[in-house]
Tab-separated table of C-alpha atoms in Angstrom:
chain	number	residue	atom	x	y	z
A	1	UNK	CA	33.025	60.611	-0.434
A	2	UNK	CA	31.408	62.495	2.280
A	3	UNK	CA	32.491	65.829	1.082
A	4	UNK	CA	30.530	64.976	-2.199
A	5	UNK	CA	33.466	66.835	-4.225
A	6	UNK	CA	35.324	64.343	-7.053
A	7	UNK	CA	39.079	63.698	-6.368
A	8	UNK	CA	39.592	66.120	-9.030
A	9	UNK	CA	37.401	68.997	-8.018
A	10	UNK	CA	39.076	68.457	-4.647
A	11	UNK	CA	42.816	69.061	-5.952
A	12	UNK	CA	41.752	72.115	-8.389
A	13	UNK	CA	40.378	73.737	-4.530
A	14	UNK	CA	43.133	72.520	-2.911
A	15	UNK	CA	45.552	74.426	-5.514
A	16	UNK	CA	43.516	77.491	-5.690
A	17	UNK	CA	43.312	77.687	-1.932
A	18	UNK	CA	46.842	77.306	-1.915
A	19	UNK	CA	47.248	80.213	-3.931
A	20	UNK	CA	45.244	82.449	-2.443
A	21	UNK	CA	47.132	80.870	1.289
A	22	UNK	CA	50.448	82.094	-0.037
A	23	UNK	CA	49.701	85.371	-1.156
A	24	UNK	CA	47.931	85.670	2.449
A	25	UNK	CA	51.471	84.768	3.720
A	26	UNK	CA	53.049	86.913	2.009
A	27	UNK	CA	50.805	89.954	2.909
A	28	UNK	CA	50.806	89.257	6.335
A	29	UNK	CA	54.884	89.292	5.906
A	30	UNK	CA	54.459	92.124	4.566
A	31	UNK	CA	52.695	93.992	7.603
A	32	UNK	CA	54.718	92.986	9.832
A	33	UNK	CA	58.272	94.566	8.410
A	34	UNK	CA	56.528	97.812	7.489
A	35	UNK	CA	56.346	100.638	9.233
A	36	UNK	CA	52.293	101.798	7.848
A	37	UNK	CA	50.316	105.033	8.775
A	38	UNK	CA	46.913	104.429	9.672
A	39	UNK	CA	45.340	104.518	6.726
A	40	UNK	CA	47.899	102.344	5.015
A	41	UNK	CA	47.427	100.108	8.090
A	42	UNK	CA	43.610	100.088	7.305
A	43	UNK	CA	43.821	98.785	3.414
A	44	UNK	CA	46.625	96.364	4.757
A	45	UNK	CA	43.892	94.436	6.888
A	46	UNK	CA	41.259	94.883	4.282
A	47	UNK	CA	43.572	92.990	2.320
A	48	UNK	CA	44.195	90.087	4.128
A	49	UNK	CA	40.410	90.250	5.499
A	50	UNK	CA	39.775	90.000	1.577
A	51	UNK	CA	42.390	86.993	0.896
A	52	UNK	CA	41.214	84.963	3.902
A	53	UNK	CA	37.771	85.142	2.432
A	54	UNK	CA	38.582	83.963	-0.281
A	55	UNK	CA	40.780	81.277	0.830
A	56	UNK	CA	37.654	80.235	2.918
A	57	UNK	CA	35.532	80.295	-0.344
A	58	UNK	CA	38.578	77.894	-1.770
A	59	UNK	CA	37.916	75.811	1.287
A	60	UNK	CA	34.165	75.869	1.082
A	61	UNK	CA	33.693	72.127	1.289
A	62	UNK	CA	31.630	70.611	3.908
A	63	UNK	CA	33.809	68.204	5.601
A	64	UNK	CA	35.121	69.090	9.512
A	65	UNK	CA	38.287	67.718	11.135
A	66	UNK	CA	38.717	63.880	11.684
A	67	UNK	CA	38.816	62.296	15.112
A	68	UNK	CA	42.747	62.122	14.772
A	69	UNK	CA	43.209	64.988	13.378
A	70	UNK	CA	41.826	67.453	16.081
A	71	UNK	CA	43.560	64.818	18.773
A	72	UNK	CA	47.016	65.720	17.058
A	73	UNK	CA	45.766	70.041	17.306
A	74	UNK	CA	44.887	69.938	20.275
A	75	UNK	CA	47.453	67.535	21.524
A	76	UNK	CA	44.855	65.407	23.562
A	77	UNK	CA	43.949	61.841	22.822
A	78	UNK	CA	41.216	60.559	20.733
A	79	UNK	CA	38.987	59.115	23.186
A	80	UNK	CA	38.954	62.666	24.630
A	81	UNK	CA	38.127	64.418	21.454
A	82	UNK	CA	35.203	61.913	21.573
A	83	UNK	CA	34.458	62.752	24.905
A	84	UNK	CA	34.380	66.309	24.165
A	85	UNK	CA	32.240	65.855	21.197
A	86	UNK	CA	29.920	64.212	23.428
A	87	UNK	CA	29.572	66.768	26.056
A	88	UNK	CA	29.552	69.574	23.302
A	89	UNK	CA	32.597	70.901	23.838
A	90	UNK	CA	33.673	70.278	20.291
A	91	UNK	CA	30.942	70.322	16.927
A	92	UNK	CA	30.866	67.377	14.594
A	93	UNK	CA	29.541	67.914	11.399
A	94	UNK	CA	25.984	67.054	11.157
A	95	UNK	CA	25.561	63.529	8.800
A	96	UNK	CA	28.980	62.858	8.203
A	97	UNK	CA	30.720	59.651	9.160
A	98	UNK	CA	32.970	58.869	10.390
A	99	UNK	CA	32.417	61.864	12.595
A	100	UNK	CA	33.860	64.995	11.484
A	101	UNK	CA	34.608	68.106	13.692
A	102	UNK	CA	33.975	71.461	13.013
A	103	UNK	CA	36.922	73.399	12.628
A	104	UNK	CA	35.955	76.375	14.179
A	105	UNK	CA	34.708	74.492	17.131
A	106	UNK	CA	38.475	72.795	16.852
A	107	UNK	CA	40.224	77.075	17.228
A	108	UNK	CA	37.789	77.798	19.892
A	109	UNK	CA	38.543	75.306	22.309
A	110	UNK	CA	42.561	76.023	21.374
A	111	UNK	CA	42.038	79.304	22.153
A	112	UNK	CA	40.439	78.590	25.750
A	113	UNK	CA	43.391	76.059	25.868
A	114	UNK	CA	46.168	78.415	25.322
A	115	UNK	CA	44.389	80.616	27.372
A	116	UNK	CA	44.099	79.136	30.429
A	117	UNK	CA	47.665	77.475	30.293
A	118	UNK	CA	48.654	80.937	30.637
A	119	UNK	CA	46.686	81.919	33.256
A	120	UNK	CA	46.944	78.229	35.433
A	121	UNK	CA	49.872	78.031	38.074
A	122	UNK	CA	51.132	74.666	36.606
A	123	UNK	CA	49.748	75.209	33.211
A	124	UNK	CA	49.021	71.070	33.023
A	125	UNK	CA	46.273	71.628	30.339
A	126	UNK	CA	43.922	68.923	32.056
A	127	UNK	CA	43.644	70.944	35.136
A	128	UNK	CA	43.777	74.214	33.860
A	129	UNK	CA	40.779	73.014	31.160
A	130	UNK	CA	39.067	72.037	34.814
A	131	UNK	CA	39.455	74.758	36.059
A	132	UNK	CA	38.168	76.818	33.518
A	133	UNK	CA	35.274	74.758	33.499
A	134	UNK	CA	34.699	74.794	36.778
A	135	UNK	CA	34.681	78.877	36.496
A	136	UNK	CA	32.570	78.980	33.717
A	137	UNK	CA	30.033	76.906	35.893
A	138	UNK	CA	30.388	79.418	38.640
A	139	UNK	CA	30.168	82.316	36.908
A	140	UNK	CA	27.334	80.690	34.860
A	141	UNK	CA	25.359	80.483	38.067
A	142	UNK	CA	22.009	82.375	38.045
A	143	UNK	CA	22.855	84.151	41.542
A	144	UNK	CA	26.252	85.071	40.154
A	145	UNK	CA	25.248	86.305	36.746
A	146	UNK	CA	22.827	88.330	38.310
A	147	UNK	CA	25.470	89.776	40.943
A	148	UNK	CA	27.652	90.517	37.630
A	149	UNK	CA	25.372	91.979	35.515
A	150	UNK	CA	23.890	94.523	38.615
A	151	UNK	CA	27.941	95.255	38.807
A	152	UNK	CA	28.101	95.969	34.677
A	153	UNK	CA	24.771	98.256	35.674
A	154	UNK	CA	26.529	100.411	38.584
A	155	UNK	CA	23.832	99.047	40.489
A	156	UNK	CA	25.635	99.308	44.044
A	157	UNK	CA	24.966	99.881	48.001
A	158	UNK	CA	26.788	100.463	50.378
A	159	UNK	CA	27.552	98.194	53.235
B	1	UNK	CA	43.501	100.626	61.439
B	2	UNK	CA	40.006	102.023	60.880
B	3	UNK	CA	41.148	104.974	58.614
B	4	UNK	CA	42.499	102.730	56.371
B	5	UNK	CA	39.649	99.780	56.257
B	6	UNK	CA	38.255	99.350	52.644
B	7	UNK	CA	35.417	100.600	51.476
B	8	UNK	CA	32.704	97.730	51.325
B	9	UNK	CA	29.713	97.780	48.680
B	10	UNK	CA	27.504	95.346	47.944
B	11	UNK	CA	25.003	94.549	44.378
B	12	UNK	CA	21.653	94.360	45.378
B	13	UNK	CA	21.576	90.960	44.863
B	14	UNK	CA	24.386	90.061	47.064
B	15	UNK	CA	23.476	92.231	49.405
B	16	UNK	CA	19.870	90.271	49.576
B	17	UNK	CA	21.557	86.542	49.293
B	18	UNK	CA	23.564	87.829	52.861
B	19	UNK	CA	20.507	88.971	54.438
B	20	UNK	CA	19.212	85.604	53.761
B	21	UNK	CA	21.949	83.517	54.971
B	22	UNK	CA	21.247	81.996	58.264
B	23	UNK	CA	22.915	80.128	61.184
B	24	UNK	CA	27.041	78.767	59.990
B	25	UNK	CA	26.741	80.498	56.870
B	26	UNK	CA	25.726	83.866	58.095
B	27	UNK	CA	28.200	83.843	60.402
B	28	UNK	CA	30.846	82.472	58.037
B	29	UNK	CA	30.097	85.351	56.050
B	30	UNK	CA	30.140	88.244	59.064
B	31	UNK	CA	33.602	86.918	59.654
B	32	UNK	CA	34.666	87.401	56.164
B	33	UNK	CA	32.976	90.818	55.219
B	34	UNK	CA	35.282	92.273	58.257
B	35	UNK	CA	38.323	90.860	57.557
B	36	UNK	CA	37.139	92.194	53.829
B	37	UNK	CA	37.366	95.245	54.906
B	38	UNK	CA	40.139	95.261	56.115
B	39	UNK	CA	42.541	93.609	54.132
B	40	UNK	CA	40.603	93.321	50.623
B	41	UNK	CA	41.619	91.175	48.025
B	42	UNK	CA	43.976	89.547	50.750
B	43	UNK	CA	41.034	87.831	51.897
B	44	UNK	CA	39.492	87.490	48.509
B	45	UNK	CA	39.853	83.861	47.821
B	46	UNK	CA	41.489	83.066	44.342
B	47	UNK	CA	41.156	84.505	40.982
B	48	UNK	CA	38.416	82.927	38.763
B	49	UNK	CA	39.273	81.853	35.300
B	50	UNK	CA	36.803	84.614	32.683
B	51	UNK	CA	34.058	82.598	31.235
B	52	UNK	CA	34.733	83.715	27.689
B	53	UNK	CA	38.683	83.280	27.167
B	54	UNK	CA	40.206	81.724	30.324
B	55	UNK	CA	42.413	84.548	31.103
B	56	UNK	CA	42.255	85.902	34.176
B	57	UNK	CA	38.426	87.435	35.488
B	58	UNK	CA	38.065	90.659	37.621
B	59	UNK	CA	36.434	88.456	39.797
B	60	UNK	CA	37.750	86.129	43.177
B	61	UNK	CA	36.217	83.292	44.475
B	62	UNK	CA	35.963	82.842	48.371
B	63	UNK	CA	34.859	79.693	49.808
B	64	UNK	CA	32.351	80.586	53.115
B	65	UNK	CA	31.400	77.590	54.737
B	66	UNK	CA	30.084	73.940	52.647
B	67	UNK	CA	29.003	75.133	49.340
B	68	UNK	CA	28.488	79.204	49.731
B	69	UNK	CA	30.786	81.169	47.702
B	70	UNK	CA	31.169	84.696	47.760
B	71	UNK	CA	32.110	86.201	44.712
B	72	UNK	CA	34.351	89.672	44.794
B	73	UNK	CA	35.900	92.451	42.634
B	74	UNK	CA	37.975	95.401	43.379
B	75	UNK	CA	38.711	98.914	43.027
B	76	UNK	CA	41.260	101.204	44.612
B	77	UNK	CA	40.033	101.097	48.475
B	78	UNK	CA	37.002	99.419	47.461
B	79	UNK	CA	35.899	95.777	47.733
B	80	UNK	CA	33.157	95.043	46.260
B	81	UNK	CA	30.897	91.970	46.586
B	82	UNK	CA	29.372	90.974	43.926
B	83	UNK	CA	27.035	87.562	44.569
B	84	UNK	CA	26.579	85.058	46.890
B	85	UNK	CA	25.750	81.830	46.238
B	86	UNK	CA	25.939	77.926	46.237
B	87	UNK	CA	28.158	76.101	44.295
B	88	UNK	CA	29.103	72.490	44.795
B	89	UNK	CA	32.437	72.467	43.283
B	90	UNK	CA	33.312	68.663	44.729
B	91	UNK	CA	30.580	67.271	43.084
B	92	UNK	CA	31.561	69.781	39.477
B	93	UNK	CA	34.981	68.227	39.538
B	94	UNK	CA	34.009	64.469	39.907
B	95	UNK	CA	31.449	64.788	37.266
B	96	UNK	CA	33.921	66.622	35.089
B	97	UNK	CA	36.491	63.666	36.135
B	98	UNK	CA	34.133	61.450	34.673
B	99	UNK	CA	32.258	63.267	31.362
B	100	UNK	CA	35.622	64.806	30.114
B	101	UNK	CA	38.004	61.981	31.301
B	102	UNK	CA	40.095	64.796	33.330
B	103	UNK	CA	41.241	62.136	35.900
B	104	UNK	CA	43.161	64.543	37.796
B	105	UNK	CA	40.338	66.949	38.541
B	106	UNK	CA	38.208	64.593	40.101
B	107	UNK	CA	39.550	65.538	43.539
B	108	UNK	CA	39.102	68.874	43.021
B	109	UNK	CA	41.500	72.007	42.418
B	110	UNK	CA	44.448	72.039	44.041
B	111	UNK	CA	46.100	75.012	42.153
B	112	UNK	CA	44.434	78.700	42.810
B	113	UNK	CA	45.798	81.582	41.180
B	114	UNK	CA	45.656	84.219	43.920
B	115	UNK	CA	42.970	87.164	44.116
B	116	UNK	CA	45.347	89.613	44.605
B	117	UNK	CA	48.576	88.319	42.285
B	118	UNK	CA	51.452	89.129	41.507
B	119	UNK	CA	50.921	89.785	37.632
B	120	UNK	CA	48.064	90.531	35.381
B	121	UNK	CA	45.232	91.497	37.668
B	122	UNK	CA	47.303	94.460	39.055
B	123	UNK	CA	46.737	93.900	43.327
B	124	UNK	CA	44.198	97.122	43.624
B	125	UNK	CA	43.216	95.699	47.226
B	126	UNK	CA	46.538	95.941	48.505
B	127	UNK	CA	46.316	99.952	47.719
B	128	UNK	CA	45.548	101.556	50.899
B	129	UNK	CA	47.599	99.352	52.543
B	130	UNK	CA	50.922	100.299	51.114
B	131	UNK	CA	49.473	104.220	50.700
């Protein structure tokens, strides 16, 4: 297997992490019925902090996403996942195959996703994910970065 | 309409990029510094996507003239330009049309969220005009 965990290994994480997944729901119910002071507020999100950890640790295997299954999260097709992968918009897992895609690679580009729908007039995801490319690009551009970071500085003149 | 004109400031480095643009491009520029001043982020182009999230930048995008972008920001009675450049966004899209199969962006963008908006970005340029 290319995880290199035993079918049984892999259900005894699977159950733990499942544990440790529903008691994260439940805290996370939790916060968001009571009314908390500050400090309460504070060991509220140490406590889920400390129960995603370990629900990571649970989930500490090496294998990413499948092909298909970051298609059917991101709701794009599977040649495009591969396309992505190719241009480095996604992250496979290094030596697994089939390829495998790093999850967090998989939340990032959601998150510029959801994003950008928001912020594109007709919030068609292909065009806004252009768009925010094309930005990127510009912005990215040694003359502009250079005009943004003298900005960040206060370094201005009048005209 | 002079009292009310916008304050215009410059980075050094845009301010150095204008003195070095020459024949269509300088004066595609001149024209769009005054009308800068005077109606702000009116003139500003569209909103650019930020870099890190793909909400909405504080920065526009105006297209001069070919490639040259100006790139602006605003404050209350204050436009501010921040770079100008080259960018070739026709040839961006129809490479992106081909290396991240986005068909419909090989033409370009047709959709521009507006520098000043409605929402969001509140429209700071539009301040001393409606003071």
């Amino acid at each position: 297997m290319s995880s290199g965990a035993a079918p049984t290994q892999l259900r005894r994480r699977a159950a733990l992490a499942r544990l440790e997944a529903e008691e994260l729901a439940d805290a996370v119910s939790e916060l968001r019925t009571a009314s908390l002071s500050k400090p309460e507020l504070e060991r509220a999100l140490e406590r889920v902090e400390a129960l995603s950890a370990r629900v990571q640790k649970a989930l500490d295997l090496p294998g990413g996403l499948s092909v298909a299954q970051a298609a059917e999260r991101l709701e794009v097709s599977e040649p495009t996942i591969r396309k992505w992968l190719a241009e480095g918009l996604l992250e496979r897992v290094e030596g697994h195959k089939p390829v495998e895609i790093a999850q967090r690679s998989v939340i990032e580009v959601e998150r510029v996703l959801g994003t950008v729908r928001e912020s594109y007039p007709s919030r068609r995801w292909s065009e806004a994910l252009a768009a925010f490319l094309h930005d990127r690009d510009l912005l990215g551009q040694g003359w502009a970065r250079e005009g943004v970071e003298q900005l960040r500085q206060g370094e201005l003149i009048e005209r | 309409m002079a009292g009310r004109d916008f304050t215009l400031r410059a980075t050094p480095a845009a301010a150095a990029a204008i003195d070095r643009l020459r024949g269509r491009a300088r004066k595609s520029y001149a024209a769009f510094e005054a009308e800068l001043r005077k109606q702000g982020c009116g003139v500003g182009g569209y909103r650019l996507l930020g870099a890190e999230d793909g909400g909405y930048s504080e920065f526009c995008c105006k297209r001069l003239i070919d490639d040259w972008r100006a790139i602006t920001t605003f404050e209350p009675g204050v436009a501010i330009v921040v770079a100008v450049g080259r960018h070739d966004s026709r040839a961006f899209y129809a490479e992106l049309s081909q290396t991240f199969e986005i068909g419909a962006a090989g033409q370009g963008r047709k959709e521009k969220p507006a520098c000043c908006g409605d929402d969001g970005w509140p429209s700071v340029g539009l301040a001393p005009a409606v003071a």
